[in-house]
Coordinates of C-alpha atoms in Angstrom, one line a residue:
M1 CA 13.0 17.2 -1.8
N2 CA 14.6 17.0 -5.3
K3 CA 17.8 15.3 -4.2
S4 CA 17.9 11.6 -5.0
S5 CA 18.8 9.2 -2.1
T6 CA 22.0 7.5 -3.0
T7 CA 22.3 5.6 0.3
T8 CA 22.5 1.9 -0.4
R9 CA 21.4 -1.0 1.7
V10 CA 25.1 -1.9 2.2
E11 CA 25.6 1.5 3.9
M12 CA 22.5 1.2 5.9
L13 CA 23.5 -2.2 7.2
A14 CA 26.9 -0.9 8.2
N15 CA 25.3 2.1 10.0
A16 CA 23.0 -0.2 11.9
R17 CA 25.7 -2.9 12.8
N18 CA 28.5 -0.5 13.7
R19 CA 26.7 2.1 15.8
Q20 CA 28.1 2.4 19.3
E21 CA 25.5 4.6 20.9
P22 CA 21.9 3.4 21.4
F23 CA 19.4 4.7 18.9
D24 CA 16.6 6.8 20.3
V25 CA 14.0 4.8 18.5
L26 CA 14.1 1.3 17.0
V27 CA 11.0 0.6 14.8
I28 CA 10.2 -3.0 13.8
G29 CA 8.1 -3.1 10.7
G30 CA 8.5 -1.4 7.3
G31 CA 4.9 -0.8 6.2
A32 CA 2.9 2.4 6.4
T33 CA 2.9 2.6 10.1
G34 CA 6.6 1.8 10.6
A35 CA 7.7 4.2 7.9
G36 CA 5.5 6.9 9.3
L37 CA 7.0 6.4 12.8
A38 CA 10.5 6.5 11.4
L39 CA 9.8 9.7 9.5
D40 CA 8.1 11.4 12.4
A41 CA 10.9 10.5 14.9
A42 CA 13.7 11.4 12.5
S43 CA 12.0 14.7 11.6
R44 CA 12.0 15.6 15.3
G45 CA 15.7 15.0 15.4
F46 CA 15.8 11.6 17.1
S47 CA 18.2 8.9 15.9
V48 CA 16.2 6.1 14.3
L49 CA 16.6 2.6 13.0
L50 CA 13.9 0.8 11.2
V51 CA 14.1 -2.9 10.3
E52 CA 11.8 -4.8 8.0
Q53 CA 11.8 -8.6 7.8
S54 CA 11.2 -8.6 4.0
D55 CA 10.9 -5.7 1.6
F56 CA 9.1 -2.4 2.4
G57 CA 5.4 -2.9 2.0
K58 CA 5.6 -6.6 1.4
G59 CA 2.6 -7.2 3.5
T60 CA -0.6 -5.2 4.0
S61 CA 0.7 -1.8 2.9
S62 CA 1.1 -2.8 -0.8
R63 CA -2.3 -4.5 -1.0
S64 CA -4.8 -1.8 -0.2
T65 CA -7.8 -0.6 -2.4
K66 CA -5.5 2.4 -3.4
L67 CA -7.8 4.9 -1.8
V68 CA -7.0 7.9 0.5
H69 CA -10.4 8.3 2.0
G70 CA -12.3 9.7 4.9
G71 CA -14.3 6.5 5.4
V72 CA -17.8 6.9 3.9
R73 CA -18.7 3.6 5.5
Y74 CA -18.0 5.0 9.0
L75 CA -20.7 7.6 8.6
E76 CA -23.3 4.8 8.8
Q77 CA -21.6 3.5 11.9
G78 CA -21.8 7.0 13.4
N79 CA -18.1 7.3 13.9
I80 CA -17.9 11.0 13.1
P81 CA -14.6 11.7 14.9
L82 CA -12.8 9.0 12.8
V83 CA -14.3 10.4 9.6
M84 CA -13.3 13.9 10.4
E85 CA -9.8 12.9 11.3
A86 CA -9.4 10.8 8.1
L87 CA -10.7 13.7 6.0
H88 CA -8.2 16.1 7.6
E89 CA -5.3 13.6 7.0
R90 CA -6.5 13.0 3.4
E91 CA -6.0 16.7 2.7
L92 CA -2.6 16.8 4.3
L93 CA -1.5 13.9 2.1
R94 CA -2.7 15.7 -1.0
L95 CA -0.7 18.8 0.0
N96 CA 2.4 16.9 0.9
A97 CA 2.5 14.4 -1.9
P98 CA 0.5 15.8 -4.9
H99 CA 2.5 13.6 -7.3
L100 CA 0.9 10.6 -5.6
V101 CA -2.5 11.6 -4.2
H102 CA -5.2 12.9 -6.5
D103 CA -9.0 13.4 -6.6
L104 CA -11.1 10.5 -7.9
P105 CA -14.8 11.0 -8.6
F106 CA -17.1 8.1 -7.5
I107 CA -20.6 7.3 -8.5
V108 CA -23.0 5.3 -6.3
P109 CA -25.4 3.8 -8.9
T110 CA -29.0 3.6 -7.7
Y111 CA -31.6 1.2 -8.9
A112 CA -34.4 2.0 -6.4
F113 CA -36.2 5.3 -6.1
W114 CA -35.3 5.7 -2.4
E115 CA -31.6 5.2 -2.8
A116 CA -30.6 8.5 -4.5
P117 CA -32.0 10.7 -1.7
F118 CA -30.8 8.3 1.0
Y119 CA -27.2 8.2 -0.2
G120 CA -27.3 11.8 -1.4
I121 CA -28.0 13.1 2.1
G122 CA -25.3 10.9 3.6
L123 CA -22.7 12.2 1.1
K124 CA -23.8 15.8 1.7
V125 CA -22.9 15.1 5.4
Y126 CA -19.5 13.8 4.1
D127 CA -19.0 17.1 2.2
L128 CA -19.9 19.1 5.3
L129 CA -17.4 17.2 7.5
A130 CA -14.7 17.7 4.9
G131 CA -15.3 21.5 4.8
K132 CA -12.6 23.3 3.0
A133 CA -10.6 20.1 2.8
G134 CA -13.2 18.6 0.4
F135 CA -12.1 17.2 -2.9
G136 CA -15.3 18.1 -4.7
K137 CA -19.0 18.5 -4.0
S138 CA -21.5 15.6 -4.2
K139 CA -24.6 15.7 -6.2
V140 CA -27.4 13.4 -7.6
L141 CA -27.1 12.7 -11.3
P142 CA -29.8 11.5 -13.7
A143 CA -29.3 8.1 -15.3
Q144 CA -28.0 9.5 -18.6
Q145 CA -25.2 11.4 -16.9
V146 CA -24.2 8.2 -15.0
V147 CA -24.0 6.3 -18.3
S148 CA -22.0 9.2 -19.8
A149 CA -19.4 9.0 -17.0
I150 CA -19.4 5.2 -16.8
P151 CA -20.3 3.8 -20.2
T152 CA -20.0 0.2 -18.9
I153 CA -22.5 0.6 -16.1
K154 CA -25.5 -1.8 -16.1
Q155 CA -28.3 0.4 -17.4
D156 CA -31.2 -2.0 -16.8
G157 CA -33.3 -0.4 -14.0
L158 CA -30.7 2.4 -13.4
K159 CA -32.6 5.4 -11.8
H160 CA -29.9 7.8 -10.7
G161 CA -26.4 8.0 -9.5
V162 CA -24.8 9.9 -6.6
L163 CA -21.5 11.5 -7.4
Y164 CA -18.9 12.2 -4.7
H165 CA -15.2 12.7 -4.5
D166 CA -12.4 11.0 -2.6
G167 CA -8.6 10.4 -2.9
Q168 CA -6.6 7.9 -4.8
F169 CA -2.9 7.0 -4.6
D170 CA -0.3 4.3 -5.2
D171 CA 0.4 2.7 -1.8
T172 CA 3.9 1.5 -2.3
R173 CA 5.1 4.6 -4.1
L174 CA 3.9 6.6 -1.2
L175 CA 5.6 4.2 1.2
L176 CA 8.9 4.6 -0.7
S177 CA 8.4 8.4 -0.4
L178 CA 8.1 8.1 3.3
I179 CA 11.1 5.8 3.6
L180 CA 13.3 8.1 1.4
T181 CA 12.2 11.2 3.3
A182 CA 13.1 9.5 6.6
V183 CA 16.5 8.7 5.2
Q184 CA 17.0 12.3 4.2
K185 CA 16.1 13.2 7.8
G186 CA 18.9 10.9 9.0
A187 CA 17.0 7.6 9.7
V188 CA 18.7 4.3 9.1
I189 CA 16.3 2.1 7.2
L190 CA 17.0 -1.5 6.5
N191 CA 14.9 -4.0 4.5
Y192 CA 15.5 -7.8 4.8
A193 CA 16.4 -7.5 8.4
S194 CA 14.4 -9.4 11.1
A195 CA 14.1 -8.7 14.8
V196 CA 14.6 -12.2 16.1
G197 CA 14.9 -11.3 19.8
L198 CA 14.6 -8.5 22.3
T199 CA 17.3 -7.4 24.8
R200 CA 16.8 -6.1 28.3
S201 CA 18.7 -3.9 30.7
T202 CA 19.6 -5.0 34.2
T203 CA 16.3 -3.5 35.4
G204 CA 14.3 -5.7 33.0
R205 CA 13.4 -2.9 30.5
I206 CA 13.6 -3.7 26.8
D207 CA 16.6 -1.8 25.5
G208 CA 17.2 -3.2 22.0
A209 CA 16.9 -6.1 19.7
E210 CA 18.9 -8.9 18.1
I211 CA 18.7 -8.4 14.3
Q212 CA 19.3 -11.0 11.6
D213 CA 20.4 -9.9 8.2
G214 CA 18.2 -11.7 5.7
E215 CA 20.8 -11.7 3.0
S216 CA 23.9 -12.9 4.9
G217 CA 22.3 -14.6 7.8
E218 CA 24.5 -12.7 10.2
K219 CA 23.1 -11.6 13.6
F220 CA 24.0 -8.5 15.5
T221 CA 22.6 -6.5 18.4
V222 CA 21.4 -2.9 18.4
K223 CA 20.4 -0.9 21.4
A224 CA 17.6 1.6 21.6
R225 CA 15.9 3.8 24.2
V226 CA 12.5 2.8 22.9
V227 CA 11.5 -0.2 20.8
I228 CA 8.3 0.1 18.7
N229 CA 6.4 -2.8 17.3
A230 CA 4.7 -1.7 14.1
T231 CA 4.5 -5.1 12.3
G232 CA 0.8 -5.0 11.4
A233 CA -0.5 -8.5 10.9
F234 CA 2.6 -9.9 12.7
T235 CA 2.1 -7.7 15.8
D236 CA 1.5 -10.7 18.2
E237 CA 4.7 -12.4 17.1
I238 CA 6.8 -9.4 18.2
R239 CA 4.7 -8.9 21.4
R240 CA 5.5 -12.5 22.4
L241 CA 9.2 -11.9 22.1
S242 CA 8.7 -9.6 25.0
R243 CA 5.9 -11.6 26.8
P244 CA 5.6 -15.2 25.6
D245 CA 2.2 -15.4 27.3
A246 CA 0.8 -12.2 25.8
E247 CA -2.9 -12.6 24.8
R248 CA -3.7 -12.3 21.1
L249 CA -4.3 -8.7 20.1
I250 CA -4.8 -9.0 16.4
S251 CA -7.8 -10.7 14.7
P252 CA -6.7 -10.9 11.0
S253 CA -9.0 -10.8 8.1
Q254 CA -8.1 -11.0 4.4
G255 CA -9.5 -9.2 1.4
I256 CA -8.9 -9.8 -2.3
H257 CA -8.8 -7.5 -5.3
L258 CA -9.2 -8.5 -8.9
V259 CA -7.6 -6.5 -11.7
F260 CA -9.0 -6.3 -15.2
D261 CA -8.3 -4.6 -18.5
R262 CA -9.4 -1.0 -18.6
S263 CA -12.2 -1.8 -21.0
F264 CA -14.3 -2.8 -18.0
L265 CA -14.1 0.8 -16.7
P266 CA -12.9 3.1 -19.6
G267 CA -13.6 6.4 -18.0
D268 CA -12.0 8.2 -15.0
T269 CA -14.9 7.7 -12.6
A270 CA -15.1 4.9 -10.1
I271 CA -18.1 2.9 -8.9
M272 CA -18.9 2.5 -5.3
V273 CA -21.4 -0.2 -4.2
P274 CA -22.4 0.8 -0.7
H275 CA -23.9 -2.6 0.4
T276 CA -22.9 -6.0 -0.9
S277 CA -24.5 -9.2 0.1
D278 CA -22.0 -9.6 2.9
G279 CA -22.6 -6.1 4.2
R280 CA -19.4 -4.6 2.9
V281 CA -18.6 -1.8 0.4
M282 CA -17.3 -2.7 -3.0
F283 CA -15.3 -0.5 -5.4
V284 CA -14.6 -0.7 -9.1
I285 CA -11.7 1.8 -9.6
P286 CA -9.5 3.0 -12.5
W287 CA -5.9 2.4 -11.4
H288 CA -2.8 2.6 -13.6
D289 CA -4.8 2.2 -16.8
H290 CA -6.5 -0.9 -15.4
A291 CA -9.8 -1.6 -13.6
L292 CA -9.5 -2.8 -9.9
V293 CA -12.4 -4.5 -8.2
G294 CA -12.7 -5.4 -4.5
T295 CA -12.8 -6.2 -1.8
T296 CA -13.8 -9.1 0.5
D297 CA -13.6 -9.7 4.2
T298 CA -12.7 -13.2 5.3
P299 CA -11.6 -14.0 8.8
I300 CA -8.4 -16.1 8.9
E301 CA -6.5 -17.8 11.7
K302 CA -2.9 -16.9 10.9
A303 CA -1.3 -14.1 8.9
S304 CA 1.3 -14.9 6.2
L305 CA 3.4 -12.7 3.9
E306 CA 1.8 -14.2 0.8
P307 CA -1.9 -14.9 1.6
K308 CA -3.7 -16.8 -1.1
P309 CA -7.1 -15.9 -2.5
L310 CA -9.9 -18.3 -1.8
A311 CA -12.1 -19.6 -4.7
Q312 CA -15.3 -18.3 -2.9
E313 CA -13.7 -14.9 -2.6
I314 CA -13.0 -14.7 -6.4
D315 CA -16.5 -15.9 -7.2
F316 CA -18.0 -13.3 -4.8
V317 CA -16.2 -10.4 -6.4
L318 CA -17.1 -11.6 -9.9
S319 CA -20.8 -12.1 -9.1
T320 CA -21.1 -8.8 -7.3
A321 CA -19.3 -6.9 -10.1
S322 CA -21.7 -8.5 -12.6
L323 CA -24.6 -6.8 -10.9
Y324 CA -23.2 -3.4 -11.8
L325 CA -21.3 -3.9 -15.1
A326 CA -23.0 -4.4 -18.4
K327 CA -20.4 -6.9 -19.4
P328 CA -20.0 -9.4 -16.6
P329 CA -16.3 -10.1 -15.8
R330 CA -15.3 -13.7 -16.0
R331 CA -12.4 -15.7 -14.6
E332 CA -10.5 -15.6 -17.8
D333 CA -10.7 -11.8 -17.8
I334 CA -8.7 -11.5 -14.6
L335 CA -5.2 -10.2 -15.2
S336 CA -4.1 -10.4 -11.5
V337 CA -5.5 -11.1 -8.1
F338 CA -3.8 -9.8 -4.9
V339 CA -4.6 -10.4 -1.3
G340 CA -4.1 -8.2 1.7
I341 CA -4.5 -8.9 5.4
R342 CA -6.3 -6.4 7.7
P343 CA -4.5 -6.4 11.1
L344 CA -7.7 -5.6 13.0
V345 CA -7.5 -5.1 16.7
K346 CA -9.2 -8.0 18.5
G347 CA -12.6 -7.1 20.0
G348 CA -15.4 -8.8 21.8
T349 CA -16.9 -10.1 18.6
S350 CA -15.9 -12.7 16.0
S351 CA -17.2 -10.5 13.2
T352 CA -14.2 -8.7 11.7
K353 CA -16.5 -6.1 10.1
A354 CA -17.5 -4.9 13.6
L355 CA -13.9 -4.4 14.8
S356 CA -12.4 -1.0 15.0
R357 CA -10.3 0.4 12.2
D358 CA -8.9 3.0 14.6
H359 CA -5.4 2.5 16.0
T360 CA -4.4 1.1 19.4
I361 CA -1.2 1.7 21.4
E362 CA 0.0 -0.7 24.1
I363 CA 3.1 -0.4 26.3
D364 CA 3.8 -3.7 28.1
D365 CA 5.7 -4.2 31.4
G366 CA 9.0 -4.3 29.6
G367 CA 8.4 -1.0 27.8
L368 CA 7.8 -2.5 24.3
L369 CA 5.5 0.0 22.5
T370 CA 3.1 -1.7 20.1
I371 CA 0.9 0.3 17.7
C372 CA -1.6 -1.4 15.5
G373 CA -4.9 -0.9 13.6
G374 CA -5.6 2.2 11.7
K375 CA -5.5 2.6 7.9
W376 CA -3.3 4.1 5.2
T377 CA -5.1 7.5 5.3
T378 CA -4.3 8.1 8.9
Y379 CA -0.7 6.8 9.0
R380 CA 0.6 10.3 9.9
R381 CA -1.7 10.7 12.9
M382 CA -0.8 7.1 14.0
A383 CA 2.9 8.0 13.8
K384 CA 2.4 11.2 15.7
D385 CA 0.6 9.4 18.5
G386 CA 3.2 6.6 18.6
I387 CA 6.2 8.9 18.9
D388 CA 4.4 11.1 21.4
K389 CA 4.0 7.9 23.6
A390 CA 7.6 6.9 22.9
I391 CA 8.9 10.2 24.2
E392 CA 6.8 9.7 27.3
S393 CA 7.8 6.1 27.8
G394 CA 11.5 6.4 26.9
G395 CA 12.2 9.8 28.5
L396 CA 13.2 11.3 25.2
A397 CA 13.4 15.1 24.6
Q398 CA 10.0 16.8 24.3
V399 CA 10.1 17.7 20.7
P400 CA 6.7 18.4 19.0
C401 CA 5.6 16.6 15.8
N402 CA 6.3 18.6 12.6
T403 CA 5.1 16.3 9.8
K404 CA 1.9 18.2 9.2
E405 CA 3.5 20.3 6.5
L406 CA 6.5 18.1 5.7
R407 CA 6.8 17.7 1.9
L408 CA 7.5 14.1 1.0
H409 CA 10.3 12.8 -1.3
G410 CA 9.5 13.5 -4.9
Y411 CA 7.3 16.5 -4.0
Q412 CA 6.3 18.5 -6.9
P413 CA 3.5 21.1 -6.6
L414 CA 0.7 20.7 -9.2
S415 CA 1.5 24.2 -10.4
S416 CA 5.0 23.3 -11.5
Q417 CA 4.4 19.8 -12.7
T418 CA 5.3 19.6 -16.4
E419 CA 4.1 17.1 -19.0
L420 CA 6.4 14.2 -19.3
P421 CA 7.3 13.0 -22.8
L422 CA 4.4 11.0 -24.3
P423 CA 5.7 7.4 -23.7
Y424 CA 6.7 8.2 -20.1
G425 CA 3.6 9.7 -18.6
H426 CA 3.5 6.8 -16.0
L427 CA 6.6 8.3 -14.4
K428 CA 4.4 10.9 -12.8
V429 CA 4.4 8.8 -9.6
Y430 CA 8.1 9.6 -9.2
G431 CA 7.3 13.3 -8.9
S432 CA 10.5 15.3 -9.2
E433 CA 12.5 12.1 -9.4
A434 CA 11.0 11.4 -12.9
A435 CA 13.8 13.5 -14.3
T436 CA 16.3 11.2 -12.6
V437 CA 14.7 8.2 -14.3
L438 CA 14.7 9.9 -17.7
A439 CA 18.4 10.8 -17.2
I440 CA 19.2 7.1 -16.5
A441 CA 17.2 6.1 -19.6
G442 CA 19.7 8.2 -21.6
E443 CA 22.8 6.5 -20.1
R444 CA 22.7 3.4 -22.2
A445 CA 20.9 2.2 -25.4
G446 CA 17.9 0.2 -24.6
W447 CA 17.3 1.6 -21.1
E448 CA 14.6 3.8 -22.5
K449 CA 12.6 0.9 -23.8
R450 CA 9.5 -0.9 -22.4
L451 CA 10.1 -4.1 -20.5
H452 CA 6.8 -5.5 -21.9
P453 CA 4.3 -4.3 -24.5
S454 CA 1.3 -4.6 -22.1
L455 CA 2.8 -2.3 -19.4
P456 CA 4.5 1.1 -19.6
Y457 CA 7.5 0.3 -17.3
I458 CA 11.0 0.9 -18.8
A459 CA 14.4 -0.6 -18.2
A460 CA 15.7 2.6 -16.6
E461 CA 13.3 2.2 -13.7
V462 CA 15.0 -1.0 -12.7
I463 CA 18.3 0.8 -12.5
H464 CA 16.8 3.7 -10.6
A465 CA 15.2 1.3 -8.1
A466 CA 18.5 -0.5 -7.5
R467 CA 20.4 2.8 -7.1
H468 CA 18.0 4.9 -5.2
E469 CA 15.2 2.8 -3.7
M470 CA 17.0 -0.2 -2.1
C471 CA 15.5 -2.7 -4.5
R472 CA 17.1 -6.1 -3.9
T473 CA 15.1 -8.7 -5.9
V474 CA 13.1 -9.2 -9.0
E475 CA 10.0 -9.3 -6.8
D476 CA 10.9 -6.0 -5.1
F477 CA 10.8 -4.3 -8.5
L478 CA 7.9 -6.0 -10.2
A479 CA 5.6 -6.0 -7.2
R480 CA 6.4 -2.8 -5.4
R481 CA 8.9 -0.4 -7.2
V482 CA 6.5 -0.7 -10.1
R483 CA 3.1 -2.5 -9.9
A484 CA 3.5 -5.0 -12.7
L485 CA 2.7 -8.1 -10.7
F486 CA -0.5 -6.5 -9.3
L487 CA -1.7 -5.3 -12.7
N488 CA -0.9 -8.2 -15.0
A489 CA 0.7 -11.3 -13.5
R490 CA 1.5 -13.0 -16.9
A491 CA 3.2 -9.9 -18.2
A492 CA 5.2 -9.6 -15.0
Q493 CA 6.3 -13.2 -15.5
E494 CA 7.5 -12.4 -19.0
M495 CA 9.4 -9.4 -17.7
S496 CA 11.2 -11.2 -14.9
L497 CA 14.3 -12.4 -17.0
A498 CA 15.0 -8.9 -18.3
V499 CA 14.6 -7.4 -14.8
A500 CA 16.9 -10.0 -13.3
E501 CA 19.6 -9.2 -15.8
L502 CA 19.3 -5.5 -15.3
L503 CA 19.4 -5.8 -11.5
A504 CA 22.4 -8.2 -11.6
G505 CA 24.3 -5.8 -13.8
E506 CA 23.7 -2.9 -11.5
L507 CA 24.2 -4.7 -8.2
G508 CA 27.1 -6.9 -9.4
L509 CA 25.4 -10.2 -8.9
S510 CA 26.0 -13.5 -10.7
R511 CA 24.2 -15.4 -13.4
S512 CA 23.2 -18.1 -10.9
W513 CA 21.6 -15.3 -8.8
Q514 CA 19.6 -14.2 -11.9
E515 CA 18.4 -17.7 -12.5
E516 CA 17.3 -18.3 -8.9
Q517 CA 15.5 -14.9 -8.9
V518 CA 13.6 -15.8 -12.0
R519 CA 12.7 -19.2 -10.6
L520 CA 11.5 -17.7 -7.3
F521 CA 9.5 -15.0 -9.1
Q522 CA 7.8 -17.4 -11.5
E523 CA 6.8 -19.5 -8.5
L524 CA 5.4 -16.6 -6.5
S525 CA 3.6 -15.0 -9.4
R526 CA 1.4 -18.1 -10.0
Q527 CA -0.5 -17.0 -6.9
Y528 CA -1.5 -13.8 -8.6
C529 CA -3.0 -15.7 -11.6
V530 CA -6.5 -17.0 -11.8
E531 CA -7.0 -19.9 -14.2
P532 CA -10.1 -20.0 -16.3
T533 CA -12.6 -22.7 -15.5
K534 CA -12.2 -25.9 -17.6
A535 CA -15.2 -25.0 -19.6
T536 CA -13.9 -21.6 -20.7
F537 CA -10.1 -22.4 -20.8
A538 CA -10.3 -24.5 -23.9
G539 CA -11.5 -21.6 -26.1
S540 CA -9.7 -18.8 -24.3
G541 CA -6.4 -19.1 -26.1
K542 CA -4.6 -18.0 -22.9
P543 CA -1.6 -19.9 -21.6
A544 CA -1.7 -21.1 -18.1
C545 CA 0.2 -19.0 -15.6

């Protein structure tokens, strides 16, 4: 997995548009589920086309809580099979992408005498279910050890803490690894390409789709033996291309995350709050040298690619965090806010918290296979189940799944990972590809330099993203190839001009394209900013976003 992918979007588009034979599998949707399906199918030797209406991970898959977890919350619900499956998949992820998935210690702070034994017993069960796949043993800590691990924890009334271990990752870097591994296995992967219609054979079976290229506007038809709908929050839109009267399957809910300076959580241990006032779990997590806090659960009527945070959600996260942090975070401390939509499978209740996180597969009368639900941790199992069903539905060759031990793009075992030069430690998420980024940094003066003093990203990463990761826009880079927009929206705004110039130079695009890209990014990034209240803004010294 050390070879860089040099396949460009131009080549991908030509491969999709000019193919004469039907693909075995057409996957609609370029998030975690779609990428997992494409990789599973391609690794079995099937011909695969994946199309994504925007950029890879534009929706839910880039907006997670950044955890690869077994689901501590599901223990309370008694969903032991789901917990065991997720713990198993968590371990496979760590083995197959050790450059992206790592152990993260958590502490559940307890302020009542009954809490430590109660949560301690539950987390011992978690350890038992994980077995040899465990990331570390849980234990009850005295208050002073809790404070030592988390110096910013609220100490008033602190009795104990319960330590346990789970996994952490960078969601879009893992998604890109899946995409690039699928490409290496022969899949055709195309971002900015929408499925705007489905085609049918003379017998009425869905046998392909009409695709619209988002960059040129051109439409073309592709044929496939099986079409899979893996569009997450937009599942029902594709289902209705097959059956206009299809009942709604998805009940969307949105959750927000607030990002703060690392001073709010200076150590390497996260906080887990097992019960907030709305009955959810809340996390305070170290991530890319920042502190990430979330999340909420707010039912919404309609999904969008850029959901907006609600004022009450921001207030809820701030007020809940202030119960556990010695220095209460304020609106003016927020560096970025991002919002994700949970594509929950519709159930018999209006409470989104009660809906299943497990995945659902539906095959309609026309043969459209829809897969939805699930979570990042179990993407591989979802993909296996989806392709197994596709084989059955489409009469494909009976080839078993082989992704269990499939090393992902950038794979670099921990034993052979070497220390990167001091200013470039953040490149670890590239795994073996970090060497390629550093080689690019040496090609031209200035490419080794940071794009902004507040974030570690360097100019060479823009070039690498354009050459090897199908990066097409300023947003693609600042939001998903690196995580600038999610970490510090103002810094990302200030980086956008330099990024546009670098992308334009590498892709051969005009100055007017650069100007339009900067304008679009400035407009988008305002949604990731939280303005201070009028009372605090006057003395904050911060410019408006």
